[in-house]
Coordinates of C-alpha atoms and ligand atoms in Angstrom, one line a residue:
X1 CA -7.7 -4.1 25.6
X2 CA -6.4 -5.8 22.4
X3 CA -8.8 -7.0 19.7
X4 CA -8.2 -10.9 20.6
X5 CA -8.9 -10.1 24.4
X6 CA -12.0 -8.2 23.6
X7 CA -13.3 -11.1 21.3
X8 CA -12.4 -13.6 23.9
X9 CA -14.7 -11.7 26.3
X10 CA -17.3 -11.4 23.6
X11 CA -17.2 -15.1 22.9
X12 CA -17.5 -16.0 26.6
X13 CA -20.6 -13.8 26.8
X14 CA -22.0 -15.7 23.6
X15 CA -21.4 -19.0 25.4
X16 CA -23.1 -17.8 28.7
X17 CA -26.2 -16.4 27.1
X18 CA -26.6 -19.2 24.7
X19 CA -26.3 -21.9 27.5
X20 CA -29.0 -19.8 29.3
X21 CA -31.3 -19.6 26.1
X22 CA -30.9 -23.3 25.5
X23 CA -31.8 -24.3 29.1
X24 CA -34.9 -21.9 28.9
X25 CA -36.0 -23.4 25.7
X26 CA -35.4 -27.2 26.0
X27 CA -32.5 -27.9 23.6
X28 CA -29.1 -29.3 24.8
X29 CA -26.8 -27.8 21.7
X30 CA -27.1 -25.2 19.0
X31 CA -25.8 -25.5 15.5
X32 CA -25.5 -22.4 13.4
X33 CA -24.4 -22.3 9.8
X34 CA -23.1 -19.4 8.0
X35 CA -25.5 -20.3 5.4
X36 CA -25.6 -20.9 1.6
X37 CA -25.7 -18.4 -1.2
X38 CA -28.8 -17.1 -2.8
X39 CA -28.8 -17.6 -6.6
X40 CA -31.4 -15.4 -8.6
X41 CA -34.3 -17.3 -10.2
X42 CA -33.6 -18.5 -13.6
X43 CA -30.1 -17.3 -13.6
X44 CA -26.6 -18.5 -12.7
X45 CA -25.7 -15.2 -10.8
X46 CA -25.6 -15.1 -7.0
X47 CA -26.7 -12.3 -4.7
X48 CA -23.9 -10.9 -2.7
X49 CA -23.5 -13.3 0.4
X50 CA -24.5 -12.3 3.8
X51 CA -23.8 -14.7 6.5
X52 CA -26.5 -15.9 8.9
X53 CA -26.5 -13.0 11.4
X54 CA -26.6 -15.4 14.4
X55 CA -23.2 -17.0 13.0
X56 CA -21.7 -13.5 12.7
X57 CA -22.7 -12.8 16.1
X58 CA -20.2 -15.7 17.1
X59 CA -17.5 -15.5 14.4
X60 CA -16.3 -12.9 12.0
X61 CA -15.2 -15.4 9.4
X62 CA -16.6 -14.7 5.9
X63 CA -18.1 -17.3 3.5
X64 CA -21.0 -19.8 3.2
X65 CA -21.5 -23.2 4.6
X66 CA -19.3 -23.0 7.7
X67 CA -20.9 -24.9 10.9
X68 CA -20.7 -23.7 14.4
X69 CA -21.7 -26.2 17.1
X70 CA -22.3 -24.9 20.7
X71 CA -22.7 -27.1 23.6
X72 CA -22.8 -26.1 27.3
X73 CA -19.4 -26.4 29.0
X74 CA -17.6 -27.1 25.7
X75 CA -15.3 -25.1 23.5
X76 CA -17.4 -24.0 20.6
X77 CA -16.6 -26.3 17.5
X78 CA -16.1 -24.6 13.9
X79 CA -16.3 -26.6 10.9
X80 CA -14.8 -24.5 8.4
X81 CA -15.9 -25.0 4.8
X82 CA -12.6 -24.7 2.9
X83 CA -13.0 -26.2 -0.8
X84 CA -10.4 -26.4 -3.4
X85 CA -11.8 -24.2 -6.0
X86 CA -10.2 -22.5 -9.2
X87 CA -13.5 -20.4 -9.9
X88 CA -13.5 -18.4 -6.6
X89 CA -10.5 -17.2 -4.5
X90 CA -10.4 -19.5 -1.3
X91 CA -7.7 -18.1 1.1
X92 CA -6.2 -20.1 3.8
X93 CA -7.4 -19.5 7.4
X94 CA -4.3 -18.2 8.7
X95 CA -4.2 -17.1 12.4
X96 CA -7.0 -14.6 12.9
X97 CA -7.4 -12.9 16.1
X98 CA -10.4 -14.8 17.0
X99 CA -9.4 -18.5 15.9
X100 CA -8.2 -19.3 19.6
X101 CA -11.8 -19.3 20.9
X102 CA -12.7 -22.5 18.7
X103 CA -11.9 -26.0 18.0
X104 CA -11.6 -25.7 14.3
X105 CA -11.6 -28.3 11.6
X106 CA -11.7 -28.1 7.8
X107 CA -14.3 -29.7 5.3
X108 CA -13.7 -29.6 1.5
X109 CA -17.2 -30.1 0.5
X110 CA -20.5 -29.0 1.9
X111 CA -21.5 -32.9 2.3
X112 CA -18.2 -33.3 4.2
X113 CA -19.0 -30.4 6.7
X114 CA -22.3 -31.8 7.5
X115 CA -20.8 -35.4 7.9
X116 CA -18.4 -34.1 10.2
X117 CA -21.2 -32.6 12.4
X118 CA -22.2 -36.2 13.1
X119 CA -25.1 -36.8 15.7
X120 CA -25.9 -33.9 17.8
X121 CA -28.9 -34.9 20.0
X122 CA -31.7 -32.5 21.0
X123 CA -30.0 -29.7 19.0
X124 CA -31.7 -26.8 17.5
X125 CA -30.3 -25.3 14.1
X126 CA -30.1 -21.6 12.9
X127 CA -29.6 -20.8 9.2
X128 CA -31.1 -21.2 5.9
X129 CA -29.8 -24.7 5.0
X130 CA -33.0 -26.2 6.7
X131 CA -33.3 -29.4 4.5
X132 CA -29.8 -30.4 5.5
X133 CA -30.4 -29.6 9.2
X134 CA -33.8 -31.6 9.2
X135 CA -31.9 -34.5 7.6
X136 CA -29.3 -34.3 10.3
X137 CA -32.0 -34.6 12.9
X138 CA -31.7 -30.9 13.9
X139 CA -34.9 -28.7 14.6
X140 CA -34.6 -25.8 12.2
X141 CA -35.1 -22.2 13.5
X142 CA -37.2 -22.7 16.3
X143 CA -38.9 -19.5 17.1
X144 CA -38.6 -19.3 20.9
X145 CA -34.9 -20.0 20.8
X146 CA -34.5 -17.5 17.9
X147 CA -36.3 -15.0 20.0
X148 CA -33.9 -15.4 22.9
X149 CA -30.8 -15.2 20.7
X150 CA -32.3 -12.1 18.9
X151 CA -32.8 -10.3 22.3
X152 CA -29.2 -11.0 23.4
X153 CA -28.1 -9.1 20.2
X154 CA -29.4 -6.0 21.7
X155 CA -26.8 -5.6 24.4
X156 CA -23.6 -5.0 22.8
X157 CA -20.1 -6.3 24.2
X158 CA -17.1 -4.1 24.2
X159 CA -16.0 -6.1 21.2
X160 CA -19.1 -5.2 19.4
X161 CA -18.7 -1.5 20.4
X162 CA -15.1 -1.5 19.0
X163 CA -16.2 -2.9 15.5
X164 CA -19.3 -0.2 15.3
X165 CA -16.7 2.4 16.3
X166 CA -14.3 1.5 13.5
X167 CA -17.2 1.3 11.1
X168 CA -17.9 4.8 12.3
X169 CA -14.4 6.0 11.7
X170 CA -14.6 4.7 8.0
X171 CA -18.1 6.0 7.5
X172 CA -17.1 9.4 8.8
X173 CA -14.1 9.6 6.5
X174 CA -16.4 8.6 3.6
X175 CA -19.0 11.4 4.6
X176 CA -16.2 14.0 4.6
X177 CA -15.1 13.1 1.1
X178 CA -18.9 13.0 -0.1
X179 CA -19.4 16.5 1.3
X180 CA -16.2 17.9 -0.3
X181 CA -17.3 16.3 -3.8
X182 CA -21.0 17.8 -3.3
X183 CA -19.7 21.3 -2.5
X184 CA -17.3 20.9 -5.6
X185 CA -20.5 20.2 -7.7
X186 CA -20.4 16.5 -8.3
X187 CA -23.1 14.3 -9.4
X188 CA -24.8 11.8 -7.1
X189 CA -22.7 8.9 -8.8
X190 CA -19.6 10.9 -8.3
X191 CA -20.3 11.7 -4.8
X192 CA -21.1 7.9 -4.3
X193 CA -17.9 7.0 -5.8
X194 CA -16.1 9.5 -3.6
X195 CA -17.5 7.6 -0.6
X196 CA -16.7 4.3 -1.2
X197 CA -13.1 5.2 -2.8
X198 CA -12.5 6.9 0.7
X199 CA -14.1 4.0 2.8
X200 CA -12.1 1.5 0.7
X201 CA -14.7 -1.1 -0.2
X202 CA -16.9 -2.6 -2.9
X203 CA -20.7 -1.4 -3.0
X204 CA -21.7 -4.8 -1.8
X205 CA -19.5 -4.4 1.3
X206 CA -21.5 -1.4 2.4
X207 CA -24.1 -2.2 5.2
X208 CA -26.7 -1.1 3.1
X209 CA -27.1 0.6 -0.2
X210 CA -26.0 4.3 0.1
X211 CA -28.4 7.0 -0.3
X212 CA -27.0 9.9 -2.3
X213 CA -30.0 12.3 -3.0
X214 CA -29.6 15.8 -4.6
X215 CA -32.3 18.5 -4.4
X216 CA -35.9 17.0 -4.5
X217 CA -34.7 13.3 -4.5
X218 CA -34.0 13.8 -0.7
X219 CA -37.8 13.2 -0.1
X220 CA -37.7 9.7 -1.3
X221 CA -36.6 7.9 2.0
X222 CA -34.7 5.1 0.5
X223 CA -33.5 6.7 -2.7
X224 CA -31.0 4.5 -4.5
X225 CA -30.9 6.2 -7.9
X226 CA -27.4 7.7 -9.0
X227 CA -28.3 10.5 -11.7
X228 CA -26.1 12.7 -13.5
X229 CA -27.5 16.0 -12.1
X230 CA -24.6 18.1 -11.1
X231 CA -24.2 21.2 -8.8
X232 CA -27.1 20.3 -6.5
X233 CA -28.1 23.0 -4.0
X234 CA -28.8 20.4 -1.3
X235 CA -27.7 16.8 -0.5
X236 CA -29.0 14.1 1.8
X237 CA -26.4 11.4 2.1
X238 CA -27.2 8.3 4.1
X239 CA -24.3 6.0 4.1
X240 CA -22.5 3.7 6.5
X241 CA -19.5 1.4 6.6
X242 CA -18.9 -2.4 7.8
X243 CA -16.2 -3.8 9.9
X244 CA -16.1 -7.3 11.0
X245 CA -19.7 -7.7 10.1
X246 CA -20.8 -4.6 12.2
X247 CA -22.4 -1.6 10.8
X248 CA -22.4 2.3 11.1
X249 CA -25.5 4.2 9.8
X250 CA -24.8 8.0 9.3
X251 CA -26.9 10.5 7.6
X252 CA -26.0 14.3 6.9
X253 CA -27.9 16.9 5.0
X254 CA -25.6 19.5 3.4
X255 CA -26.7 22.7 1.7
X256 CA -24.6 24.6 -0.9
X257 CA -24.3 28.3 -0.9
X258 CA -26.8 28.6 -3.8
X259 CA -29.7 26.7 -1.7
X260 CA -32.7 28.5 -0.7
X261 CA -31.8 30.1 2.6
X262 CA -35.2 29.3 4.1
X263 CA -34.3 25.4 3.6
X264 CA -30.8 26.0 4.8
X265 CA -32.3 27.6 8.1
X266 CA -34.5 24.5 8.4
X267 CA -31.5 22.3 8.2
X268 CA -29.8 24.3 10.9
X269 CA -33.0 24.0 13.2
X270 CA -33.2 20.2 12.4
X271 CA -29.5 20.0 13.5
X272 CA -30.4 21.4 16.9
X273 CA -33.4 19.2 17.2
X274 CA -31.2 16.0 16.5
X275 CA -28.6 17.1 19.1
X276 CA -31.4 17.7 21.7
X277 CA -32.9 14.4 21.0
X278 CA -29.5 12.6 21.3
X279 CA -29.2 14.4 24.7
X280 CA -32.5 13.3 25.8
X281 CA -31.6 9.5 25.6
X282 CA -31.2 7.9 28.8
X283 CA -31.9 4.3 30.1
X284 CA -35.3 3.6 31.5
X285 CA -37.1 5.9 28.8
X286 CA -39.2 4.1 26.3
X287 CA -37.8 4.5 22.8
X288 CA -41.4 5.5 21.7
X289 CA -41.2 8.4 24.1
X290 CA -38.0 9.5 22.3
X291 CA -40.1 9.2 19.0
X292 CA -43.0 11.3 20.3
X293 CA -40.4 13.9 21.6
X294 CA -39.1 14.2 17.9
X295 CA -42.5 14.7 16.7
X296 CA -43.0 17.5 19.3
X297 CA -39.7 19.1 18.1
X298 CA -40.1 19.0 14.5
X299 CA -43.6 20.3 14.8
X300 CA -42.2 23.3 16.8
X301 CA -39.7 23.7 14.0
X302 CA -42.2 23.8 11.5
X303 CA -44.3 26.2 13.4
X304 CA -41.1 28.5 14.1
X305 CA -40.6 28.5 10.1
X306 CA -44.3 29.3 9.3
X307 CA -44.9 26.0 7.6
X308 CA -47.5 24.8 10.2
X309 CA -49.8 27.1 11.8
X310 CA -50.5 25.0 15.1
X311 CA -48.6 24.7 18.5
X312 CA -46.6 21.5 18.7
X313 CA -48.8 19.6 21.1
X314 CA -52.0 20.2 18.8
X315 CA -50.1 19.5 15.5
X316 CA -48.8 16.1 16.9
X317 CA -52.2 15.4 18.4
X318 CA -53.9 15.9 15.1
X319 CA -51.1 14.2 13.1
X320 CA -50.0 17.3 11.2
X321 CA -46.2 16.4 11.8
X322 CA -46.5 12.9 10.4
X323 CA -46.7 13.7 6.5
X324 CA -43.2 15.7 7.2
X325 CA -41.7 13.1 9.5
X326 CA -43.2 9.6 8.4
X327 CA -40.6 7.2 9.5
X328 CA -39.5 6.1 12.9
X329 CA -36.9 8.1 14.9
X330 CA -34.5 5.2 14.9
X331 CA -33.7 1.5 15.1
X332 CA -31.2 -0.8 16.8
X333 CA -27.9 -1.2 15.0
X334 CA -25.5 -4.1 15.0
X335 CA -24.7 -6.8 12.6
X336 CA -27.9 -5.6 10.7
X337 CA -28.4 -2.1 10.1
X338 CA -32.0 -2.6 11.3
X339 CA -31.0 -4.9 14.0
X340 CA -33.2 -7.4 15.3
X341 CA -35.6 -7.5 18.4
X342 CA -36.6 -3.8 18.2
X343 CA -40.2 -4.9 18.5
X344 CA -39.9 -7.6 21.3
X345 CA -41.2 -7.1 24.7
X346 CA -38.9 -9.7 26.1
X347 CA -36.5 -12.7 25.3
X348 CA -39.5 -14.9 24.8
X349 CA -40.3 -12.9 21.5
X350 CA -43.7 -11.5 22.8
X351 CA -44.3 -8.9 20.2
X352 CA -44.4 -5.2 20.9
X353 CA -45.9 -3.7 17.9
X354 CA -45.7 0.0 17.1
X355 CA -48.6 2.2 17.9
X356 CA -51.0 2.6 14.9
X357 CA -50.2 6.2 14.3
X358 CA -46.5 5.2 13.8
X359 CA -46.5 2.0 12.0
X360 CA -43.0 2.4 10.7
X361 CA -41.4 2.7 14.2
X362 CA -38.8 0.0 14.3
X363 CA -37.9 -0.1 18.0
X364 CA -40.6 0.1 20.8
X365 CA -38.3 -1.3 23.3
X366 CA -37.3 0.4 26.6
X367 CA -33.9 2.3 26.5
X368 CA -31.4 0.1 28.4
X369 CA -27.5 0.2 28.9
X370 CA -25.6 -1.9 26.4
X371 CA -27.9 -0.9 23.4
X372 CA -26.7 0.7 20.2
X373 CA -29.3 2.6 18.3
X374 CA -29.7 5.5 15.7
X375 CA -31.4 8.9 16.4
X376 CA -32.6 10.0 13.0
X377 CA -35.2 12.7 12.8
X378 CA -36.3 13.7 9.3
X379 CA -38.3 16.4 7.7
X380 CA -39.4 15.9 4.1
X381 CA -41.6 17.6 1.4
X382 CA -43.2 14.5 0.2
X383 CA -46.0 15.4 -2.3
X384 CA -48.0 11.9 -1.9
X385 CA -48.2 12.5 2.0
X386 CA -49.0 16.2 1.8
X387 CA -51.7 15.8 -0.9
X388 CA -54.6 14.5 1.5
X389 CA -53.8 17.5 3.8
X390 CA -54.4 20.2 1.1
X391 CA -58.1 19.2 1.1
X392 CA -59.0 17.8 4.4
X393 CA -60.1 19.9 7.4
X394 CA -56.6 20.8 8.5
X395 CA -55.9 22.5 5.2
X396 CA -55.6 26.0 6.7
X397 CA -52.9 25.0 9.2
X398 CA -50.3 24.7 6.4
X399 CA -48.5 27.6 4.3
X400 CA -49.1 25.7 1.0
X401 CA -47.3 28.3 -1.0
X402 CA -44.2 27.8 1.3
X403 CA -44.3 24.2 1.1
X404 CA -44.5 24.3 -2.7
X405 CA -41.5 26.5 -2.7
X406 CA -39.6 24.2 -0.6
X407 CA -40.6 20.8 -2.1
X408 CA -37.7 21.2 -4.9
X409 CA -35.1 21.0 -1.7
X410 CA -36.4 17.5 -1.0
X411 CA -35.7 16.6 2.7
X412 CA -33.7 16.5 5.7
X413 CA -32.4 13.7 7.8
X414 CA -29.6 13.9 10.4
X415 CA -28.5 10.4 11.8
X416 CA -26.1 9.4 14.5
X417 CA -25.5 6.3 16.3
X418 CA -25.8 6.1 20.2
X419 CA -24.4 3.8 22.8
X420 CA -26.5 3.7 25.9
X421 CA -24.5 3.9 29.0
X422 CA -25.5 3.3 32.7
X423 CA -26.7 6.8 33.2
X424 CA -27.1 8.4 29.6
X425 CA -25.5 7.8 26.3
X426 CA -22.6 8.1 24.1
X427 CA -22.7 9.8 20.6
X428 CA -20.4 7.4 18.5
X429 CA -20.9 9.5 15.4
X430 CA -20.1 13.1 16.5
X431 CA -16.9 12.0 17.9
X432 CA -15.7 11.4 14.4
X433 CA -18.2 13.6 12.3
X434 CA -18.8 16.5 14.3
X435 CA -21.0 18.2 11.8
Ligands
LIG501 N1 -29.8 3.7 6.2 C1 -31.2 3.2 6.4 C2 -31.7 3.8 7.8 O1 -31.2 4.9 8.2 O2 -32.7 3.4 8.6
MN502 MN1 -30.9 4.2 10.1
MN503 MN1 -29.3 5.7 7.7

């Protein structure tokens, strides 16, 4: 199916689910703005603009202050903010593939956009222009409706899947270029530059700041430094791409020939663990169970390599795998890299918090067809997390000399994006980046 047809079906689904959400939450209409830019405090510089994600869910048009009006049984109305401007480039709308789905009009100023909105009775508003919304008589960001809309974002349409797949193709190309740069001895900054050059985007167009970590820096989970060290022996790269507002989120850990062979063997073991976890994904499985399985497999690997002296069940039960694998196994993926509603029990927003022993688990949801999420087990040597175990009652269960020898290697994370089908799942990443 072509993109315009995929988008029409996507828009139909947005309309259907919005009408249901409005009916359930007592509103007659929904206004979503793409939002206003954030200007840094005491500065005249703006943060890179991110549209309201709920707006991006309906329309891939870039830029601030656009207004979308959704009413049951009506074609959605799009008031496009299109100022005359000599400071910033303003491009004409043209005829994008998505335009046929909306009744579009243009406004030259923000005030004009809101004046055109007119009176929309019993309407909810989603966005960060709350004062303007309240002045227009709209109810800004009602929690129950927001929870309903967030919930619908967990079930991807074919159009959304196409966007994520294209973002994966770009990300995979970037990863191949980054790997080649790393193996040629490049620095973190040079590897990052190889990545963005190949993806063909500016840094702020990435879905999240790329993590390019050589050697021990791989143990800093969200390392964003870009240092000058060259000829690293191991690289952890976590980098994605964005297409029409949808993200891919991919991590690989690569070892160079001069890496400690014991760490290279651990990377190979984690590769097997990650593939097995991906294969275990099926609808009807709580994501928390997959996370638990991840701990068991990582504990098994740590035992096999002599780092832990405990069987996997006992190690997990006593929390011995947690300092090595402190984050969640994954998260929903879509418009936001950590997509919403991972900790919702249902559309009404009842919270489903993570268990106390896994506070960073970002999704506690049941795995269901239509979801896209990441599977990203990690194994790190993080001194601050391991330190308490050197002295507590479990200290004899670790080979501390080996831990110390492997600490300069940092850590391992391997991350793919999965789409859940009716019976199992499809790995979106491996198709384009097999290793
Ligand atoms: N790139 C951030 C994450 O994997 O969650
Ligand atoms: Mn991720
Ligand atoms: Mn990632």
